[in-house]
Amino acid sequence: ALALDATCVPAIMTRACLYADGGDFESARVSFEKLLLFDALVLKSIGHEGMAFVDFLSGDFDAGVAAMDESTRLAMQAGAERRGLALACRDVEYLCQLGQPDAAEGVVERWVTGFGEIPVHLASARIHVARGDTLPAAETVSRIAADQEWLLWSHRLSLDVVELAARVEVGEQ
């Protein structure tokens, strides 16, 4: 496909993923960087998300976090709020996995607070679990189960409610 059209986005992304799968992280990163050459902000956002993916795989966590933040910024700038919110929540998850709940809190403050109380509670639940404070996270899981608006917001944020509930349960034990 790339021989026929060097700007074929699915082919660029597939090639990047194949490089990453093969452990050739530099080639994967270069392939994702090609998406930054397009004028569309969403494609640039996808490029930065891909670069973050490669950075995390290769162990360059600081670069991965920075690339995720840039991906979120570009999505929000493009008006792709759902994508931006999902990226912010994924970034929170990554930072919590890296043991950096304070940095994750900064992501929530930068990208989620402007959308209201419910998304902030949802995005912050993982941070509470990372800090060992499972009660607020358990309350969030209960609210998702009981309140349609909370459930809809969890979908909008692409929040894995089952995983969150499991983390809460494990944290409580």
mmCIF file with all atom_site columns, N, CA, C and O in Angstrom, residues 12 15-17 19-20 24-36 47-48 50-56 58 60 62-68:
data_model
loop_
_atom_site.group_PDB
_atom_site.id
_atom_site.type_symbol
_atom_site.label_atom_id
_atom_site.label_alt_id
_atom_site.label_comp_id
_atom_site.label_asym_id
_atom_site.label_entity_id
_atom_site.label_seq_id
_atom_site.pdbx_PDB_ins_code
_atom_site.Cartn_x
_atom_site.Cartn_y
_atom_site.Cartn_z
_atom_site.occupancy
_atom_site.B_iso_or_equiv
_atom_site.pdbx_formal_charge
_atom_site.auth_seq_id
_atom_site.auth_comp_id
_atom_site.auth_asym_id
_atom_site.auth_atom_id
_atom_site.pdbx_PDB_model_num
ATOM 1   N N  . ILE A 1 12 ? 0.707  3.291  7.088  1.00 0.00 ? 12 ILE A N  1
ATOM 2   C CA . ILE A 1 12 ? 1.753  3.883  7.935  1.00 0.00 ? 12 ILE A CA 1
ATOM 3   C C  . ILE A 1 12 ? 1.637  3.326  9.351  1.00 0.00 ? 12 ILE A C  1
ATOM 4   O O  . ILE A 1 12 ? 2.640  2.917  9.960  1.00 0.00 ? 12 ILE A O  1
ATOM 5   N N  . ARG A 1 15 ? 2.561  -0.438 9.485  1.00 0.00 ? 15 ARG A N  1
ATOM 6   C CA . ARG A 1 15 ? 4.013  -0.618 9.426  1.00 0.00 ? 15 ARG A CA 1
ATOM 7   C C  . ARG A 1 15 ? 4.646  -0.272 10.768 1.00 0.00 ? 15 ARG A C  1
ATOM 8   O O  . ARG A 1 15 ? 5.508  -1.006 11.263 1.00 0.00 ? 15 ARG A O  1
ATOM 9   N N  . ALA A 1 16 ? 4.210  0.816  11.372 1.00 0.00 ? 16 ALA A N  1
ATOM 10  C CA . ALA A 1 16 ? 4.755  1.210  12.673 1.00 0.00 ? 16 ALA A CA 1
ATOM 11  C C  . ALA A 1 16 ? 4.511  0.125  13.723 1.00 0.00 ? 16 ALA A C  1
ATOM 12  O O  . ALA A 1 16 ? 5.414  -0.220 14.493 1.00 0.00 ? 16 ALA A O  1
ATOM 13  N N  . CYS A 1 17 ? 3.299  -0.424 13.731 1.00 0.00 ? 17 CYS A N  1
ATOM 14  C CA . CYS A 1 17 ? 2.982  -1.481 14.704 1.00 0.00 ? 17 CYS A CA 1
ATOM 15  C C  . CYS A 1 17 ? 3.788  -2.746 14.440 1.00 0.00 ? 17 CYS A C  1
ATOM 16  O O  . CYS A 1 17 ? 4.221  -3.420 15.389 1.00 0.00 ? 17 CYS A O  1
ATOM 17  N N  . TYR A 1 19 ? 6.791  -2.855 13.095 1.00 0.00 ? 19 TYR A N  1
ATOM 18  C CA . TYR A 1 19 ? 8.139  -2.568 13.598 1.00 0.00 ? 19 TYR A CA 1
ATOM 19  C C  . TYR A 1 19 ? 8.194  -2.724 15.119 1.00 0.00 ? 19 TYR A C  1
ATOM 20  O O  . TYR A 1 19 ? 9.105  -3.333 15.664 1.00 0.00 ? 19 TYR A O  1
ATOM 21  N N  . ALA A 1 20 ? 7.207  -2.158 15.798 1.00 0.00 ? 20 ALA A N  1
ATOM 22  C CA . ALA A 1 20 ? 7.180  -2.242 17.268 1.00 0.00 ? 20 ALA A CA 1
ATOM 23  C C  . ALA A 1 20 ? 7.074  -3.691 17.714 1.00 0.00 ? 20 ALA A C  1
ATOM 24  O O  . ALA A 1 20 ? 7.775  -4.112 18.647 1.00 0.00 ? 20 ALA A O  1
ATOM 25  N N  . ASP A 1 24 ? 11.822 -3.331 16.734 1.00 0.00 ? 24 ASP A N  1
ATOM 26  C CA . ASP A 1 24 ? 12.564 -2.243 16.079 1.00 0.00 ? 24 ASP A CA 1
ATOM 27  C C  . ASP A 1 24 ? 11.881 -0.924 16.453 1.00 0.00 ? 24 ASP A C  1
ATOM 28  O O  . ASP A 1 24 ? 11.128 -0.343 15.662 1.00 0.00 ? 24 ASP A O  1
ATOM 29  N N  . PHE A 1 25 ? 12.154 -0.465 17.673 1.00 0.00 ? 25 PHE A N  1
ATOM 30  C CA . PHE A 1 25 ? 11.445 0.688  18.218 1.00 0.00 ? 25 PHE A CA 1
ATOM 31  C C  . PHE A 1 25 ? 11.784 1.989  17.496 1.00 0.00 ? 25 PHE A C  1
ATOM 32  O O  . PHE A 1 25 ? 10.918 2.844  17.333 1.00 0.00 ? 25 PHE A O  1
ATOM 33  N N  . GLU A 1 26 ? 13.015 2.130  17.053 1.00 0.00 ? 26 GLU A N  1
ATOM 34  C CA . GLU A 1 26 ? 13.389 3.362  16.348 1.00 0.00 ? 26 GLU A CA 1
ATOM 35  C C  . GLU A 1 26 ? 12.628 3.477  15.028 1.00 0.00 ? 26 GLU A C  1
ATOM 36  O O  . GLU A 1 26 ? 12.096 4.539  14.698 1.00 0.00 ? 26 GLU A O  1
ATOM 37  N N  . SER A 1 27 ? 12.542 2.394  14.270 1.00 0.00 ? 27 SER A N  1
ATOM 38  C CA . SER A 1 27 ? 11.796 2.421  13.008 1.00 0.00 ? 27 SER A CA 1
ATOM 39  C C  . SER A 1 27 ? 10.309 2.638  13.268 1.00 0.00 ? 27 SER A C  1
ATOM 40  O O  . SER A 1 27 ? 9.638  3.349  12.510 1.00 0.00 ? 27 SER A O  1
ATOM 41  N N  . ALA A 1 28 ? 9.798  2.047  14.342 1.00 0.00 ? 28 ALA A N  1
ATOM 42  C CA . ALA A 1 28 ? 8.388  2.242  14.690 1.00 0.00 ? 28 ALA A CA 1
ATOM 43  C C  . ALA A 1 28 ? 8.131  3.708  15.005 1.00 0.00 ? 28 ALA A C  1
ATOM 44  O O  . ALA A 1 28 ? 7.149  4.299  14.549 1.00 0.00 ? 28 ALA A O  1
ATOM 45  N N  . ARG A 1 29 ? 9.032  4.298  15.779 1.00 0.00 ? 29 ARG A N  1
ATOM 46  C CA . ARG A 1 29 ? 8.876  5.709  16.158 1.00 0.00 ? 29 ARG A CA 1
ATOM 47  C C  . ARG A 1 29 ? 8.906  6.599  14.913 1.00 0.00 ? 29 ARG A C  1
ATOM 48  O O  . ARG A 1 29 ? 8.090  7.510  14.764 1.00 0.00 ? 29 ARG A O  1
ATOM 49  N N  . VAL A 1 30 ? 9.853  6.339  14.012 1.00 0.00 ? 30 VAL A N  1
ATOM 50  C CA . VAL A 1 30 ? 9.960  7.121  12.779 1.00 0.00 ? 30 VAL A CA 1
ATOM 51  C C  . VAL A 1 30 ? 8.676  6.985  11.955 1.00 0.00 ? 30 VAL A C  1
ATOM 52  O O  . VAL A 1 30 ? 8.185  7.966  11.396 1.00 0.00 ? 30 VAL A O  1
ATOM 53  N N  . SER A 1 31 ? 8.118  5.785  11.909 1.00 0.00 ? 31 SER A N  1
ATOM 54  C CA . SER A 1 31 ? 6.874  5.589  11.159 1.00 0.00 ? 31 SER A CA 1
ATOM 55  C C  . SER A 1 31 ? 5.740  6.394  11.783 1.00 0.00 ? 31 SER A C  1
ATOM 56  O O  . SER A 1 31 ? 4.974  7.046  11.059 1.00 0.00 ? 31 SER A O  1
ATOM 57  N N  . PHE A 1 32 ? 5.607  6.357  13.099 1.00 0.00 ? 32 PHE A N  1
ATOM 58  C CA . PHE A 1 32 ? 4.558  7.148  13.744 1.00 0.00 ? 32 PHE A CA 1
ATOM 59  C C  . PHE A 1 32 ? 4.800  8.645  13.552 1.00 0.00 ? 32 PHE A C  1
ATOM 60  O O  . PHE A 1 32 ? 3.858  9.420  13.423 1.00 0.00 ? 32 PHE A O  1
ATOM 61  N N  . GLU A 1 33 ? 6.074  9.063  13.517 1.00 0.00 ? 33 GLU A N  1
ATOM 62  C CA . GLU A 1 33 ? 6.387  10.475 13.303 1.00 0.00 ? 33 GLU A CA 1
ATOM 63  C C  . GLU A 1 33 ? 5.894  10.965 11.939 1.00 0.00 ? 33 GLU A C  1
ATOM 64  O O  . GLU A 1 33 ? 5.616  12.147 11.771 1.00 0.00 ? 33 GLU A O  1
ATOM 65  N N  . LYS A 1 34 ? 5.765  10.070 10.974 1.00 0.00 ? 34 LYS A N  1
ATOM 66  C CA . LYS A 1 34 ? 5.261  10.456 9.649  1.00 0.00 ? 34 LYS A CA 1
ATOM 67  C C  . LYS A 1 34 ? 3.847  11.034 9.743  1.00 0.00 ? 34 LYS A C  1
ATOM 68  O O  . LYS A 1 34 ? 3.454  11.865 8.934  1.00 0.00 ? 34 LYS A O  1
ATOM 69  N N  . LEU A 1 35 ? 3.088  10.607 10.751 1.00 0.00 ? 35 LEU A N  1
ATOM 70  C CA . LEU A 1 35 ? 1.730  11.142 10.922 1.00 0.00 ? 35 LEU A CA 1
ATOM 71  C C  . LEU A 1 35 ? 1.755  12.610 11.340 1.00 0.00 ? 35 LEU A C  1
ATOM 72  O O  . LEU A 1 35 ? 0.762  13.319 11.167 1.00 0.00 ? 35 LEU A O  1
ATOM 73  N N  . LEU A 1 36 ? 2.888  13.075 11.852 1.00 0.00 ? 36 LEU A N  1
ATOM 74  C CA . LEU A 1 36 ? 3.008  14.478 12.243 1.00 0.00 ? 36 LEU A CA 1
ATOM 75  C C  . LEU A 1 36 ? 3.127  15.399 11.031 1.00 0.00 ? 36 LEU A C  1
ATOM 76  O O  . LEU A 1 36 ? 2.956  16.611 11.162 1.00 0.00 ? 36 LEU A O  1
ATOM 77  N N  . GLY A 1 47 ? -0.297 10.189 15.890 1.00 0.00 ? 47 GLY A N  1
ATOM 78  C CA . GLY A 1 47 ? 1.151  10.011 15.771 1.00 0.00 ? 47 GLY A CA 1
ATOM 79  C C  . GLY A 1 47 ? 1.841  10.092 17.122 1.00 0.00 ? 47 GLY A C  1
ATOM 80  O O  . GLY A 1 47 ? 2.693  9.257  17.459 1.00 0.00 ? 47 GLY A O  1
ATOM 81  N N  . HIS A 1 48 ? 1.476  11.084 17.910 1.00 0.00 ? 48 HIS A N  1
ATOM 82  C CA . HIS A 1 48 ? 2.087  11.216 19.242 1.00 0.00 ? 48 HIS A CA 1
ATOM 83  C C  . HIS A 1 48 ? 1.687  10.059 20.155 1.00 0.00 ? 48 HIS A C  1
ATOM 84  O O  . HIS A 1 48 ? 2.502  9.580  20.948 1.00 0.00 ? 48 HIS A O  1
ATOM 85  N N  . GLY A 1 50 ? 1.060  7.033  19.158 1.00 0.00 ? 50 GLY A N  1
ATOM 86  C CA . GLY A 1 50 ? 1.894  5.918  18.700 1.00 0.00 ? 50 GLY A CA 1
ATOM 87  C C  . GLY A 1 50 ? 3.320  6.034  19.198 1.00 0.00 ? 50 GLY A C  1
ATOM 88  O O  . GLY A 1 50 ? 3.935  5.038  19.602 1.00 0.00 ? 50 GLY A O  1
ATOM 89  N N  . MET A 1 51 ? 3.851  7.247  19.172 1.00 0.00 ? 51 MET A N  1
ATOM 90  C CA . MET A 1 51 ? 5.213  7.445  19.688 1.00 0.00 ? 51 MET A CA 1
ATOM 91  C C  . MET A 1 51 ? 5.266  7.136  21.182 1.00 0.00 ? 51 MET A C  1
ATOM 92  O O  . MET A 1 51 ? 6.239  6.548  21.666 1.00 0.00 ? 51 MET A O  1
ATOM 93  N N  . ALA A 1 52 ? 4.214  7.498  21.913 1.00 0.00 ? 52 ALA A N  1
ATOM 94  C CA . ALA A 1 52 ? 4.154  7.173  23.341 1.00 0.00 ? 52 ALA A CA 1
ATOM 95  C C  . ALA A 1 52 ? 4.150  5.661  23.531 1.00 0.00 ? 52 ALA A C  1
ATOM 96  O O  . ALA A 1 52 ? 4.867  5.135  24.403 1.00 0.00 ? 52 ALA A O  1
ATOM 97  N N  . PHE A 1 53 ? 3.376  4.970  22.717 1.00 0.00 ? 53 PHE A N  1
ATOM 98  C CA . PHE A 1 53 ? 3.313  3.509  22.758 1.00 0.00 ? 53 PHE A CA 1
ATOM 99  C C  . PHE A 1 53 ? 4.712  2.916  22.601 1.00 0.00 ? 53 PHE A C  1
ATOM 100 O O  . PHE A 1 53 ? 5.137  2.062  23.379 1.00 0.00 ? 53 PHE A O  1
ATOM 101 N N  . VAL A 1 54 ? 5.440  3.400  21.604 1.00 0.00 ? 54 VAL A N  1
ATOM 102 C CA . VAL A 1 54 ? 6.795  2.904  21.347 1.00 0.00 ? 54 VAL A CA 1
ATOM 103 C C  . VAL A 1 54 ? 7.728  3.277  22.503 1.00 0.00 ? 54 VAL A C  1
ATOM 104 O O  . VAL A 1 54 ? 8.541  2.458  22.943 1.00 0.00 ? 54 VAL A O  1
ATOM 105 N N  . ASP A 1 55 ? 7.603  4.502  22.997 1.00 0.00 ? 55 ASP A N  1
ATOM 106 C CA . ASP A 1 55 ? 8.454  4.926  24.114 1.00 0.00 ? 55 ASP A CA 1
ATOM 107 C C  . ASP A 1 55 ? 8.218  4.055  25.344 1.00 0.00 ? 55 ASP A C  1
ATOM 108 O O  . ASP A 1 55 ? 9.167  3.640  26.016 1.00 0.00 ? 55 ASP A O  1
ATOM 109 N N  . PHE A 1 56 ? 6.952  3.773  25.643 1.00 0.00 ? 56 PHE A N  1
ATOM 110 C CA . PHE A 1 56 ? 6.652  2.915  26.791 1.00 0.00 ? 56 PHE A CA 1
ATOM 111 C C  . PHE A 1 56 ? 7.212  1.510  26.569 1.00 0.00 ? 56 PHE A C  1
ATOM 112 O O  . PHE A 1 56 ? 7.785  0.919  27.481 1.00 0.00 ? 56 PHE A O  1
ATOM 113 N N  . SER A 1 58 ? 9.749  0.648  24.822 1.00 0.00 ? 58 SER A N  1
ATOM 114 C CA . SER A 1 58 ? 11.220 0.653  24.861 1.00 0.00 ? 58 SER A CA 1
ATOM 115 C C  . SER A 1 58 ? 11.774 1.061  26.218 1.00 0.00 ? 58 SER A C  1
ATOM 116 O O  . SER A 1 58 ? 12.978 1.051  26.421 1.00 0.00 ? 58 SER A O  1
ATOM 117 N N  . ASP A 1 60 ? 11.376 4.076  27.699 1.00 0.00 ? 60 ASP A N  1
ATOM 118 C CA . ASP A 1 60 ? 11.613 5.513  27.834 1.00 0.00 ? 60 ASP A CA 1
ATOM 119 C C  . ASP A 1 60 ? 10.319 6.154  28.341 1.00 0.00 ? 60 ASP A C  1
ATOM 120 O O  . ASP A 1 60 ? 9.568  6.790  27.601 1.00 0.00 ? 60 ASP A O  1
ATOM 121 N N  . ASP A 1 62 ? 9.610  8.654  30.453 1.00 0.00 ? 62 ASP A N  1
ATOM 122 C CA . ASP A 1 62 ? 9.446  10.109 30.456 1.00 0.00 ? 62 ASP A CA 1
ATOM 123 C C  . ASP A 1 62 ? 9.012  10.613 29.086 1.00 0.00 ? 62 ASP A C  1
ATOM 124 O O  . ASP A 1 62 ? 8.107  11.446 28.975 1.00 0.00 ? 62 ASP A O  1
ATOM 125 N N  . ALA A 1 63 ? 9.643  10.096 28.037 1.00 0.00 ? 63 ALA A N  1
ATOM 126 C CA . ALA A 1 63 ? 9.259  10.493 26.678 1.00 0.00 ? 63 ALA A CA 1
ATOM 127 C C  . ALA A 1 63 ? 7.843  10.018 26.368 1.00 0.00 ? 63 ALA A C  1
ATOM 128 O O  . ALA A 1 63 ? 7.070  10.729 25.720 1.00 0.00 ? 63 ALA A O  1
ATOM 129 N N  . GLY A 1 64 ? 7.478  8.839  26.846 1.00 0.00 ? 64 GLY A N  1
ATOM 130 C CA . GLY A 1 64 ? 6.137  8.315  26.621 1.00 0.00 ? 64 GLY A CA 1
ATOM 131 C C  . GLY A 1 64 ? 5.076  9.187  27.269 1.00 0.00 ? 64 GLY A C  1
ATOM 132 O O  . GLY A 1 64 ? 4.044  9.478  26.660 1.00 0.00 ? 64 GLY A O  1
ATOM 133 N N  . VAL A 1 65 ? 5.334  9.623  28.493 1.00 0.00 ? 65 VAL A N  1
ATOM 134 C CA . VAL A 1 65 ? 4.387  10.483 29.200 1.00 0.00 ? 65 VAL A CA 1
ATOM 135 C C  . VAL A 1 65 ? 4.256  11.819 28.469 1.00 0.00 ? 65 VAL A C  1
ATOM 136 O O  . VAL A 1 65 ? 3.147  12.326 28.275 1.00 0.00 ? 65 VAL A O  1
ATOM 137 N N  . ALA A 1 66 ? 5.367  12.378 28.023 1.00 0.00 ? 66 ALA A N  1
ATOM 138 C CA . ALA A 1 66 ? 5.327  13.651 27.301 1.00 0.00 ? 66 ALA A CA 1
ATOM 139 C C  . ALA A 1 66 ? 4.561  13.503 25.975 1.00 0.00 ? 66 ALA A C  1
ATOM 140 O O  . ALA A 1 66 ? 3.771  14.379 25.604 1.00 0.00 ? 66 ALA A O  1
ATOM 141 N N  . ALA A 1 67 ? 4.773  12.397 25.284 1.00 0.00 ? 67 ALA A N  1
ATOM 142 C CA . ALA A 1 67 ? 4.077  12.170 24.006 1.00 0.00 ? 67 ALA A CA 1
ATOM 143 C C  . ALA A 1 67 ? 2.575  11.986 24.227 1.00 0.00 ? 67 ALA A C  1
ATOM 144 O O  . ALA A 1 67 ? 1.758  12.471 23.438 1.00 0.00 ? 67 ALA A O  1
ATOM 145 N N  . MET A 1 68 ? 2.189  11.309 25.310 1.00 0.00 ? 68 MET A N  1
ATOM 146 C CA . MET A 1 68 ? 0.755  11.153 25.619 1.00 0.00 ? 68 MET A CA 1
ATOM 147 C C  . MET A 1 68 ? 0.127  12.506 25.915 1.00 0.00 ? 68 MET A C  1
ATOM 148 O O  . MET A 1 68 ? -0.996 12.785 25.490 1.00 0.00 ? 68 MET A O  1
#
